[in-house]
Short mmCIF file of C-alpha atoms and ligand atoms in Angstrom, two decimals:
data_model
loop_
_atom_site.label_atom_id
_atom_site.label_comp_id
_atom_site.label_asym_id
_atom_site.label_seq_id
_atom_site.Cartn_x
_atom_site.Cartn_y
_atom_site.Cartn_z
CA UNK P 1 35.74 175.37 51.46
CA UNK P 2 38.42 176.27 48.96
CA UNK P 3 38.78 172.57 48.25
CA UNK P 4 35.30 172.51 46.73
CA UNK P 5 35.94 175.63 44.69
CA UNK P 6 39.26 174.35 43.36
CA UNK P 7 37.88 171.00 42.43
CA UNK P 8 35.00 172.69 40.59
CA UNK P 9 37.50 174.74 38.57
CA UNK P 10 39.49 171.67 37.72
CA UNK P 11 36.35 169.77 36.88
CA UNK P 12 35.40 172.55 34.45
CA UNK P 13 38.79 172.21 32.78
CA UNK P 14 38.21 168.46 32.72
CA UNK P 15 35.00 169.05 30.77
CA UNK P 16 36.90 170.22 27.71
CA UNK P 17 38.83 167.00 27.53
CA UNK P 18 37.64 163.70 26.13
CA UNK P 19 34.63 161.97 27.59
CA UNK P 20 36.51 159.04 29.15
CA UNK P 21 39.10 161.33 30.58
CA UNK P 22 36.46 163.51 32.14
CA UNK P 23 34.72 160.56 33.72
CA UNK P 24 38.01 159.48 35.18
CA UNK P 25 38.85 162.96 36.47
CA UNK P 26 35.43 163.39 38.00
CA UNK P 27 35.72 160.23 40.01
CA UNK P 28 39.26 160.97 41.04
CA UNK P 29 38.51 164.55 41.95
CA UNK P 30 35.44 163.86 44.00
CA UNK P 31 37.60 161.52 46.02
CA UNK P 32 40.31 164.16 46.20
CA UNK P 33 37.81 166.80 47.27
CA UNK P 34 36.52 164.45 49.90
CA UNK P 35 39.96 163.92 51.42
CA UNK P 36 40.57 167.67 51.31
CA UNK P 37 37.26 168.27 53.05
CA UNK P 38 38.03 165.76 55.76
CA UNK P 39 41.45 167.43 55.87
CA UNK P 40 39.63 170.63 56.83
CA UNK P 41 37.91 168.79 59.66
CA UNK P 42 41.14 167.29 60.91
CA UNK P 43 42.67 170.75 61.35
CA UNK P 44 39.55 171.85 63.22
CA UNK P 45 41.05 170.99 66.62
CA UNK P 46 37.91 171.44 68.69
CA UNK P 47 35.51 169.21 66.83
CA UNK P 48 38.08 166.45 66.39
CA UNK P 49 39.04 166.64 70.06
CA UNK P 50 35.38 166.60 71.08
CA UNK P 51 34.82 163.50 68.96
CA UNK P 52 37.90 161.76 70.36
CA UNK P 53 36.83 162.57 73.92
CA UNK P 54 33.36 161.21 73.22
CA UNK P 55 34.84 157.98 71.86
CA UNK P 56 37.07 157.74 74.93
CA UNK P 57 33.92 157.99 77.14
CA UNK P 58 32.34 155.29 75.00
CA UNK P 59 35.43 153.16 75.53
CA UNK P 60 34.99 153.70 79.29
CA UNK P 61 31.51 152.20 79.03
CA UNK P 62 32.70 149.30 76.88
CA UNK P 63 35.44 148.50 79.40
CA UNK P 64 33.04 148.72 82.34
CA UNK P 65 30.84 146.18 80.52
CA UNK P 66 33.80 143.91 79.78
CA UNK P 67 34.95 144.14 83.39
CA UNK P 68 34.30 141.13 85.56
CA UNK P 69 35.52 139.90 88.91
CA UNK P 70 37.78 137.36 87.23
CA UNK P 71 41.29 137.40 88.59
CA UNK P 72 44.24 138.69 86.62
CA UNK P 73 47.10 136.16 86.31
CA UNK P 74 49.38 135.85 89.34
CA UNK P 75 53.01 134.75 89.17
CA UNK P 76 55.45 132.87 91.38
CA UNK P 77 57.34 135.06 93.83
CA UNK P 78 60.55 134.41 91.91
CA UNK P 79 59.07 136.37 88.97
CA UNK P 80 58.68 139.54 91.05
CA UNK P 81 61.16 142.30 90.19
CA UNK P 82 63.00 143.59 93.25
CA UNK P 83 64.29 146.88 91.87
CA UNK P 84 60.90 148.01 90.61
CA UNK P 85 60.66 150.91 88.18
CA UNK P 86 59.07 154.04 89.60
CA UNK P 87 57.35 156.60 87.41
CA UNK P 88 56.19 160.07 88.30
CA UNK P 89 55.79 163.18 86.21
CA UNK P 90 58.75 164.88 87.93
CA UNK P 91 62.26 163.88 89.02
CA UNK P 92 62.77 161.05 91.49
CA UNK P 93 64.45 163.33 94.05
CA UNK P 94 61.23 165.36 94.24
CA UNK P 95 59.02 162.49 95.43
CA UNK P 96 57.05 163.24 98.61
CA UNK P 97 58.72 162.17 101.85
CA UNK P 98 55.93 161.56 104.30
CA UNK P 99 56.40 161.39 108.07
CA UNK P 100 54.76 158.10 109.05
CA UNK P 101 54.25 158.84 112.75
CA UNK P 102 52.03 161.85 112.08
CA UNK P 103 50.37 160.47 108.94
CA UNK P 104 46.61 160.24 108.76
CA UNK P 105 44.51 158.99 105.86
CA UNK P 106 41.59 161.40 105.43
CA UNK P 107 38.17 160.08 104.43
CA UNK P 108 35.23 161.93 102.95
CA UNK P 109 32.12 161.52 100.84
CA UNK P 110 29.68 158.61 101.09
CA UNK P 111 31.40 156.95 104.05
CA UNK P 112 29.71 156.26 107.41
CA UNK P 113 32.78 156.55 109.61
CA UNK P 114 34.98 159.36 108.33
CA UNK P 115 37.46 159.31 111.20
CA UNK P 116 41.01 159.63 109.77
CA UNK P 117 43.17 156.48 109.93
CA UNK P 118 46.70 156.33 111.36
CA UNK P 119 49.28 153.90 110.01
CA UNK P 120 49.25 151.55 113.04
CA UNK P 121 45.45 151.30 112.65
CA UNK P 122 45.82 150.48 108.97
CA UNK P 123 48.61 147.97 109.58
CA UNK P 124 46.32 146.14 112.05
CA UNK P 125 43.90 145.25 109.24
CA UNK P 126 44.09 141.74 107.68
CA UNK P 127 46.82 141.73 105.05
CA UNK P 128 47.57 139.65 102.01
CA UNK P 129 50.27 139.53 99.32
CA UNK P 130 50.04 139.20 95.58
CA UNK P 131 52.45 138.92 92.65
CA UNK P 132 50.89 140.58 89.61
CA UNK P 133 51.87 142.41 86.47
CA UNK P 134 51.94 146.19 86.49
CA UNK P 135 51.14 147.38 82.96
CA UNK P 136 52.10 150.95 82.11
CA UNK P 137 50.14 153.05 79.63
CA UNK P 138 53.48 153.69 77.90
CA UNK P 139 53.69 150.02 76.98
CA UNK P 140 56.23 148.55 79.41
CA UNK P 141 55.22 146.12 82.10
CA UNK P 142 56.81 144.67 85.23
CA UNK P 143 55.86 141.94 87.67
CA UNK P 144 55.97 142.90 91.33
CA UNK P 145 54.92 141.72 94.74
CA UNK P 146 52.68 143.95 96.84
CA UNK P 147 51.33 143.49 100.35
CA UNK P 148 48.39 145.21 101.96
CA UNK P 149 44.76 145.06 102.96
CA UNK P 150 42.15 144.03 100.38
CA UNK P 151 40.55 147.34 99.48
CA UNK P 152 37.08 145.83 99.75
CA UNK P 153 37.78 144.93 103.40
CA UNK P 154 38.82 148.52 104.10
CA UNK P 155 35.79 149.98 102.30
CA UNK P 156 33.50 147.71 104.34
CA UNK P 157 35.31 148.58 107.57
CA UNK P 158 34.79 152.33 107.10
CA UNK P 159 31.17 151.88 106.07
CA UNK P 160 31.59 153.14 102.52
CA UNK P 161 28.48 153.17 100.32
CA UNK P 162 29.42 150.20 98.12
CA UNK P 163 26.61 151.06 95.71
CA UNK P 164 28.19 154.45 94.95
CA UNK P 165 29.81 154.86 91.54
CA UNK P 166 33.35 156.04 92.28
CA UNK P 167 36.20 156.00 94.73
CA UNK P 168 38.61 158.93 94.43
CA UNK P 169 42.11 159.55 95.75
CA UNK P 170 44.18 162.62 96.67
CA UNK P 171 47.93 162.24 96.85
CA UNK P 172 50.73 164.10 98.63
CA UNK P 173 52.31 165.20 95.32
CA UNK P 174 49.10 166.80 94.04
CA UNK P 175 48.24 163.75 91.97
CA UNK P 176 44.63 162.62 92.03
CA UNK P 177 42.64 159.86 90.39
CA UNK P 178 39.37 158.00 90.67
CA UNK P 179 38.19 154.50 89.86
CA UNK P 180 34.85 152.76 89.38
CA UNK P 181 33.37 150.97 92.39
CA UNK P 182 33.41 147.57 90.63
CA UNK P 183 37.20 147.78 90.24
CA UNK P 184 37.57 149.06 93.80
CA UNK P 185 35.76 145.95 95.06
CA UNK P 186 37.71 143.52 92.85
CA UNK P 187 39.28 140.83 95.07
CA UNK P 188 42.80 141.69 93.87
CA UNK P 189 42.56 145.43 94.54
CA UNK P 190 44.76 146.14 97.58
CA UNK P 191 45.58 149.17 99.68
CA UNK P 192 49.27 148.35 99.95
CA UNK P 193 51.98 149.09 102.51
CA UNK P 194 54.81 146.98 101.08
CA UNK P 195 56.52 146.15 97.81
CA UNK P 196 58.96 143.21 97.55
CA UNK P 197 58.25 142.46 101.24
CA UNK P 198 59.64 145.83 102.30
CA UNK P 199 57.79 148.90 103.51
CA UNK P 200 57.15 151.09 100.47
CA UNK P 201 60.18 153.28 99.84
CA UNK P 202 59.33 156.96 99.24
CA UNK P 203 59.59 156.50 95.46
CA UNK P 204 57.09 153.62 95.62
CA UNK P 205 54.47 155.73 97.37
CA UNK P 206 55.12 155.54 101.15
CA UNK P 207 53.02 155.10 103.13
CA UNK P 208 50.05 154.06 100.93
CA UNK P 209 49.73 152.93 97.36
CA UNK P 210 46.56 151.53 95.85
CA UNK P 211 47.35 148.46 93.78
CA UNK P 212 44.69 147.87 91.11
CA UNK P 213 46.09 145.04 88.96
CA UNK P 214 43.03 145.27 86.68
CA UNK P 215 44.06 148.77 85.61
CA UNK P 216 47.02 150.53 84.00
CA UNK P 217 49.78 151.80 86.29
CA UNK P 218 48.66 155.41 86.42
CA UNK P 219 45.38 154.24 87.98
CA UNK P 220 47.42 152.93 90.94
CA UNK P 221 47.90 156.12 93.00
CA UNK P 222 50.87 156.46 95.36
CA UNK P 223 51.33 158.69 98.47
CA UNK P 224 47.56 158.57 99.09
CA UNK P 225 46.62 161.09 101.78
CA UNK P 226 42.86 161.19 101.36
CA UNK P 227 40.13 159.22 99.67
CA UNK P 228 36.44 159.70 99.06
CA UNK P 229 33.42 157.80 97.81
CA UNK P 230 31.10 159.63 95.45
CA UNK P 231 28.53 159.38 92.69
CA UNK P 232 30.06 162.38 90.93
CA UNK P 233 32.65 161.74 88.24
CA UNK P 234 35.88 163.40 89.31
CA UNK P 235 38.45 162.41 86.67
CA UNK P 236 42.12 162.32 87.51
CA UNK P 237 45.47 163.98 86.85
CA UNK P 238 46.31 162.13 83.62
CA UNK P 239 42.67 161.44 82.83
CA UNK P 240 42.02 165.19 82.67
CA UNK P 241 44.94 165.39 80.24
CA UNK P 242 43.37 163.04 77.72
CA UNK P 243 44.22 159.57 79.04
CA UNK P 244 41.35 157.12 79.09
CA UNK P 245 39.60 157.20 82.46
CA UNK P 246 38.66 153.52 82.89
CA UNK P 247 42.04 152.23 81.63
CA UNK P 248 41.26 148.63 82.50
CA UNK P 249 43.52 145.82 81.42
CA UNK W 1 30.31 140.29 33.16
CA UNK W 2 27.70 142.62 31.75
CA UNK W 3 28.64 145.56 29.63
CA UNK W 4 26.58 148.68 30.41
CA UNK W 5 25.52 151.46 28.04
CA UNK W 6 28.83 153.25 28.54
CA UNK W 7 30.68 150.14 27.48
CA UNK W 8 32.18 149.38 30.86
CA UNK W 9 32.14 146.23 32.95
CA UNK W 10 32.06 145.84 36.70
CA UNK W 11 35.41 144.66 38.04
CA UNK W 12 35.19 145.39 41.80
CA UNK W 13 32.02 145.08 43.93
CA UNK W 14 30.88 148.25 45.72
CA UNK W 15 31.26 146.82 49.23
CA UNK W 16 34.87 145.85 48.46
CA UNK W 17 35.69 149.34 47.15
CA UNK W 18 34.02 151.26 49.97
CA UNK W 19 35.53 149.06 52.70
CA UNK W 20 38.92 149.19 50.97
CA UNK W 21 39.10 152.97 51.04
CA UNK W 22 37.70 153.24 54.56
CA UNK W 23 40.36 150.71 55.52
CA UNK W 24 43.06 152.96 54.04
CA UNK W 25 41.95 155.71 56.46
CA UNK W 26 41.71 153.27 59.39
CA UNK W 27 45.16 151.77 58.71
CA UNK W 28 46.69 155.25 58.39
CA UNK W 29 45.22 156.19 61.79
CA UNK W 30 46.33 152.94 63.43
CA UNK W 31 49.88 153.05 62.06
CA UNK W 32 50.37 156.78 62.64
CA UNK W 33 49.11 156.70 66.22
CA UNK W 34 50.73 153.32 66.87
CA UNK W 35 54.13 154.73 65.95
CA UNK W 36 53.76 157.47 68.55
CA UNK W 37 52.67 154.95 71.18
CA UNK W 38 55.77 152.91 70.25
CA UNK W 39 57.94 155.99 70.80
CA UNK W 40 56.82 156.29 74.43
CA UNK W 41 58.38 152.92 75.24
CA UNK W 42 60.12 151.29 72.25
CA UNK W 43 60.91 147.57 72.33
CA UNK W 44 63.92 148.06 70.05
CA UNK W 45 66.28 150.97 70.22
CA UNK W 46 64.73 153.29 67.66
CA UNK W 47 61.88 155.79 67.38
CA UNK W 48 59.62 156.85 64.54
CA UNK W 49 59.90 160.48 63.43
CA UNK W 50 57.28 162.40 65.41
CA UNK W 51 56.21 164.23 62.26
CA UNK W 52 55.09 160.89 60.79
CA UNK W 53 52.92 160.12 63.81
CA UNK W 54 49.31 160.96 64.70
CA UNK W 55 47.97 162.27 68.01
CA UNK W 56 47.76 166.04 68.06
CA UNK W 57 50.49 168.63 68.30
CA UNK W 58 53.38 167.17 70.33
CA UNK W 59 54.68 170.62 71.30
CA UNK W 60 51.36 171.50 72.94
CA UNK W 61 51.31 168.17 74.77
CA UNK W 62 54.85 168.81 75.93
CA UNK W 63 53.92 172.24 77.30
CA UNK W 64 50.54 171.36 78.77
CA UNK W 65 50.97 167.72 79.79
CA UNK W 66 54.73 167.33 80.09
CA UNK W 67 54.64 164.41 77.64
CA UNK W 68 55.09 164.00 73.90
CA UNK W 69 51.48 163.53 72.89
CA UNK W 70 50.93 159.96 74.03
CA UNK W 71 47.41 160.72 75.26
CA UNK W 72 46.33 161.98 71.84
CA UNK W 73 47.92 159.01 70.08
CA UNK W 74 46.08 156.60 72.38
CA UNK W 75 42.80 158.41 71.75
CA UNK W 76 43.31 158.09 67.99
CA UNK W 77 44.38 154.45 68.30
CA UNK W 78 41.36 153.41 70.37
CA UNK W 79 39.00 155.38 68.13
CA UNK W 80 40.62 154.04 64.93
CA UNK W 81 40.28 150.47 66.19
CA UNK W 82 36.48 150.71 65.96
CA UNK W 83 36.66 151.94 62.37
CA UNK W 84 39.15 149.20 61.51
CA UNK W 85 37.20 146.40 63.19
CA UNK W 86 33.67 147.38 62.11
CA UNK W 87 34.79 148.06 58.54
CA UNK W 88 36.90 144.91 58.51
CA UNK W 89 33.97 142.81 59.70
CA UNK W 90 31.71 144.23 56.98
CA UNK W 91 34.37 143.30 54.39
CA UNK W 92 34.95 139.81 55.84
CA UNK W 93 31.25 138.97 56.20
CA UNK W 94 30.55 140.28 52.70
CA UNK W 95 33.59 138.50 51.26
CA UNK W 96 32.59 135.14 52.71
CA UNK W 97 28.83 135.46 52.24
CA UNK W 98 28.87 136.82 48.65
CA UNK W 99 31.48 134.39 47.42
CA UNK W 100 33.83 137.28 46.61
CA UNK W 101 36.71 135.63 48.49
CA UNK W 102 36.06 132.30 46.77
CA UNK W 103 36.11 133.95 43.34
CA UNK W 104 38.74 136.64 43.80
CA UNK W 105 41.22 135.31 46.36
CA UNK W 106 41.03 131.51 45.95
CA UNK W 107 42.41 129.16 44.87
CA UNK W 108 46.04 130.10 45.25
CA UNK W 109 48.42 127.18 44.88
CA UNK W 110 52.16 127.31 45.55
CA UNK W 111 52.85 126.36 41.92
CA UNK W 112 50.63 129.16 40.60
CA UNK W 113 52.33 131.54 43.02
CA UNK W 114 55.78 130.52 41.75
CA UNK W 115 54.68 130.75 38.12
CA UNK W 116 53.17 134.24 38.55
CA UNK W 117 56.02 135.48 40.74
CA UNK W 118 58.51 134.43 38.07
CA UNK W 119 56.42 136.02 35.34
CA UNK W 120 56.12 139.22 37.36
CA UNK W 121 59.86 139.39 37.97
CA UNK W 122 60.50 139.03 34.24
CA UNK W 123 57.75 141.59 33.49
CA UNK W 124 55.65 139.06 31.62
CA UNK W 125 52.66 138.87 33.93
CA UNK W 126 49.41 139.82 32.20
CA UNK W 127 47.09 141.97 34.33
CA UNK W 128 43.36 141.67 33.89
CA UNK W 129 41.34 144.18 35.87
CA UNK W 130 39.26 142.46 38.50
CA UNK W 131 41.17 139.21 38.18
CA UNK W 132 44.00 138.84 40.66
CA UNK W 133 47.11 136.85 39.81
CA UNK W 134 48.47 134.32 42.30
CA UNK W 135 51.02 136.78 43.72
CA UNK W 136 48.27 139.31 44.41
CA UNK W 137 46.04 136.64 45.94
CA UNK W 138 48.84 135.55 48.27
CA UNK W 139 49.61 139.17 49.21
CA UNK W 140 45.94 139.97 49.91
CA UNK W 141 45.38 136.81 51.94
CA UNK W 142 48.60 137.55 53.79
CA UNK W 143 47.61 141.09 54.68
CA UNK W 144 44.13 139.95 55.73
CA UNK W 145 45.78 137.44 58.07
CA UNK W 146 48.12 140.17 59.33
CA UNK W 147 45.07 142.39 59.96
CA UNK W 148 43.35 139.67 61.99
CA UNK W 149 46.54 139.03 63.98
CA UNK W 150 46.84 142.77 64.62
CA UNK W 151 43.32 142.96 66.05
CA UNK W 152 43.84 139.87 68.22
CA UNK W 153 47.27 140.89 69.54
CA UNK W 154 45.90 144.41 70.00
CA UNK W 155 43.11 143.01 72.19
CA UNK W 156 45.72 140.93 74.06
CA UNK W 157 47.80 143.94 75.03
CA UNK W 158 44.81 146.22 75.61
CA UNK W 159 43.18 143.70 77.99
CA UNK W 160 45.81 141.19 79.16
CA UNK W 161 43.66 140.66 82.25
CA UNK W 162 40.12 140.37 80.89
CA UNK W 163 41.32 138.57 77.73
CA UNK W 164 44.10 136.57 79.42
CA UNK W 165 43.43 133.41 77.36
CA UNK W 166 43.93 135.42 74.19
CA UNK W 167 47.12 136.99 75.57
CA UNK W 168 48.25 133.48 76.53
CA UNK W 169 47.72 132.24 72.96
CA UNK W 170 50.09 134.98 71.78
CA UNK W 171 52.72 134.09 74.36
CA UNK W 172 51.75 136.58 77.08
CA UNK W 173 51.76 140.36 77.25
CA UNK W 174 55.34 141.04 76.11
CA UNK W 175 55.33 138.55 73.24
CA UNK W 176 51.89 139.75 72.09
CA UNK W 177 53.30 143.27 72.06
CA UNK W 178 56.22 142.12 69.92
CA UNK W 179 53.90 140.30 67.49
CA UNK W 180 51.74 143.44 67.34
CA UNK W 181 54.82 145.36 66.23
CA UNK W 182 55.89 142.68 63.73
CA UNK W 183 52.35 142.61 62.29
CA UNK W 184 52.55 146.37 61.74
CA UNK W 185 55.89 145.89 59.99
CA UNK W 186 54.36 143.21 57.75
CA UNK W 187 51.49 145.53 56.82
CA UNK W 188 53.91 148.37 56.04
CA UNK W 189 55.92 145.98 53.85
CA UNK W 190 52.73 144.89 52.11
CA UNK W 191 51.87 148.54 51.53
CA UNK W 192 55.22 149.24 49.90
CA UNK W 193 54.71 146.36 47.46
CA UNK W 194 50.98 147.06 47.03
CA UNK W 195 51.44 150.73 46.19
CA UNK W 196 54.44 149.96 43.98
CA UNK W 197 52.27 147.55 41.97
CA UNK W 198 49.56 150.21 41.63
CA UNK W 199 52.18 152.64 40.35
CA UNK W 200 53.46 150.06 37.86
CA UNK W 201 49.91 149.21 36.70
CA UNK W 202 48.14 152.54 37.29
CA UNK W 203 44.91 151.58 35.47
CA UNK W 204 44.00 149.43 38.50
CA UNK W 205 43.46 152.57 40.57
CA UNK W 206 40.46 154.14 38.79
CA UNK W 207 38.87 150.69 38.61
CA UNK W 208 39.24 150.29 42.39
CA UNK W 209 37.53 153.68 42.80
CA UNK W 210 34.71 153.46 40.24
CA UNK W 211 34.45 149.69 40.20
CA UNK W 212 34.24 149.67 36.42
CA UNK W 213 36.65 149.35 33.52
CA UNK W 214 36.10 149.76 29.80
CA UNK W 215 34.91 146.50 28.23
CA UNK W 216 37.06 145.07 25.45
CA UNK W 217 39.50 147.89 26.06
CA UNK W 218 42.91 146.68 25.09
CA UNK W 219 44.28 147.14 28.60
CA UNK W 220 42.01 144.53 30.08
CA UNK W 221 43.79 141.74 28.29
CA UNK W 222 46.98 143.57 27.48
CA UNK W 223 50.18 142.30 28.98
CA UNK W 224 51.75 144.60 31.48
CA UNK W 225 54.12 144.65 34.36
CA UNK W 226 52.45 143.84 37.57
C1 LIG R 301 46.95 154.54 49.41
C2 LIG R 301 46.94 153.27 49.66
C3 LIG R 301 46.34 152.20 48.79
C4 LIG R 301 46.11 152.15 47.43
C5 LIG R 301 46.42 153.24 46.41
C6 LIG R 301 45.50 150.87 47.13
C7 LIG R 301 45.09 150.45 45.87
C8 LIG R 301 44.47 149.24 45.57
C9 LIG R 301 44.03 148.82 44.27
C10 LIG R 301 44.17 149.65 43.02
C11 LIG R 301 43.50 147.57 44.38
C12 LIG R 301 42.94 146.71 43.23
C13 LIG R 301 44.07 145.90 42.66
C14 LIG R 301 43.72 145.27 41.32
O1 LIG R 301 42.64 145.50 40.78
O2 LIG R 301 44.57 144.51 40.82
C15 LIG R 301 43.58 147.19 45.77
C16 LIG R 301 43.11 146.00 46.32
C17 LIG R 301 43.31 145.61 47.63
N1 LIG R 301 43.97 146.35 48.62
FE1 LIG R 301 44.67 148.23 48.45
N2 LIG R 301 45.39 150.16 48.29
C18 LIG R 301 45.89 150.93 49.33
C19 LIG R 301 45.96 150.59 50.67
C20 LIG R 301 45.62 149.34 51.17
C21 LIG R 301 45.74 148.97 52.57
C22 LIG R 301 46.22 149.89 53.69
C23 LIG R 301 45.35 147.66 52.65
C24 LIG R 301 45.28 146.76 53.87
C25 LIG R 301 46.04 146.87 54.91
C26 LIG R 301 44.96 147.23 51.32
C27 LIG R 301 44.49 145.98 51.01
C28 LIG R 301 43.97 145.60 49.78
C29 LIG R 301 43.27 144.34 49.56
C30 LIG R 301 43.06 143.24 50.61
C31 LIG R 301 42.85 144.35 48.22
C32 LIG R 301 42.01 143.28 47.53
C33 LIG R 301 40.55 143.62 47.84
C34 LIG R 301 39.56 142.58 47.37
O3 LIG R 301 39.37 142.42 46.16
O4 LIG R 301 38.91 141.95 48.23
N3 LIG R 301 45.15 148.27 50.45
N4 LIG R 301 44.18 148.23 46.48
#
């Protein structure tokens, strides 16, 4: 508000000067006042944040429209990094150490057969391997080899409602995330048990990590303990902290 | 050029002026937020000062999200891209369709560039408002090319899966990321020169805002540094 008042004062001073000079000042000042006014808006945290969130939702929709079942590039096995980088929002020594023999994957939501799955049951499912690029939201990327069951196969096996909108995940470290059904059904989306041909080490998400090569790394939850199918949007750990929800690549 | 009742002539079309100043805002958003995104995983061993970056208060992000405001920077970057692209398309379509590019930015021959660059370096380059010299033409065409490369490499690293052909054209994800950074550097370099020229020939600024300059005013034909 004060920007308008100040510029009016200055404009009044400008009026006593020569005609050309005033015309120049007027133009310059209205531009200046405009930037000051928008400056006011920029400091108004709430409305700016609301606008940015709305644009992020819009970007979700744009990405869902762009999304197709086309495969992301795959690489020769020799390109796969053995000592893969592991990211979590706490120190590496604090990663969950899950006891495999007593582990059960919990299922809920729009799923016909919600009986929990043990590891031997999961390992008995048809498995496949893929060498794809993991792209981190921070900007780095790394090629790795993952092995597991195509997620679509698993969703069909448990009788999930494939017309539902979302699949969500709960993880042993309190992390949670959710993805759109189209990405969940993508042929390269795997529920993985292995990285670099070895059972997932604790830091890589033992016993279960969802590999979604069509999405940024943080949309690839590790240490999955439960999953659900739903039509209700349920966000995610980083998504609720401002990161784009769809985060497709 | 027609002189109006106030004795001024039109030197910059309205669409060019409006899109130019919107572009200044868009570029500021893209560079400011881009620098913070860079800081989260730099390719080379340096970071931009956080105070020069855009994306909300980093201290709050540190406390609430345990990160230095990357989320906010990404939100700004992927909002700013729409402003940059839509505004840029309006400018490009107008520039091609109206003949503005043909008149204002072409032709620019290497010999004219050398001649004008030499004249500029010896402070003997005349500046006529609304008429760009060969050095300016080359700089503007260069920055327009840089802008197009930025959008295309940006799409390549935003969607290296869905737009894999595009990413391939730019040498894959990592190379596209590097080109995206180099393109930013080129635009910043352009800006240093561009703003320096405006400071040396300040009368160009009001004309770029109002679109008009005094007709027959001595400065239109006067020799000046530039
Ligand atoms: C505060 C920053 C800026 C100022 C003060 C400024 C000022 C100006 C001025 C005065 C002109 C007219 C030059 C003349 O008549 O000889 C001009 C033209 C131009 N500027 Fe800027 N500019 C700024 C930022 C930018 C940015 C960020 C870009 C692009 C990345 C840009 C690209 C251009 C282009 C392409 C033209 C020629 C436009 C045409 O005629 O089609 N400028 N600028």
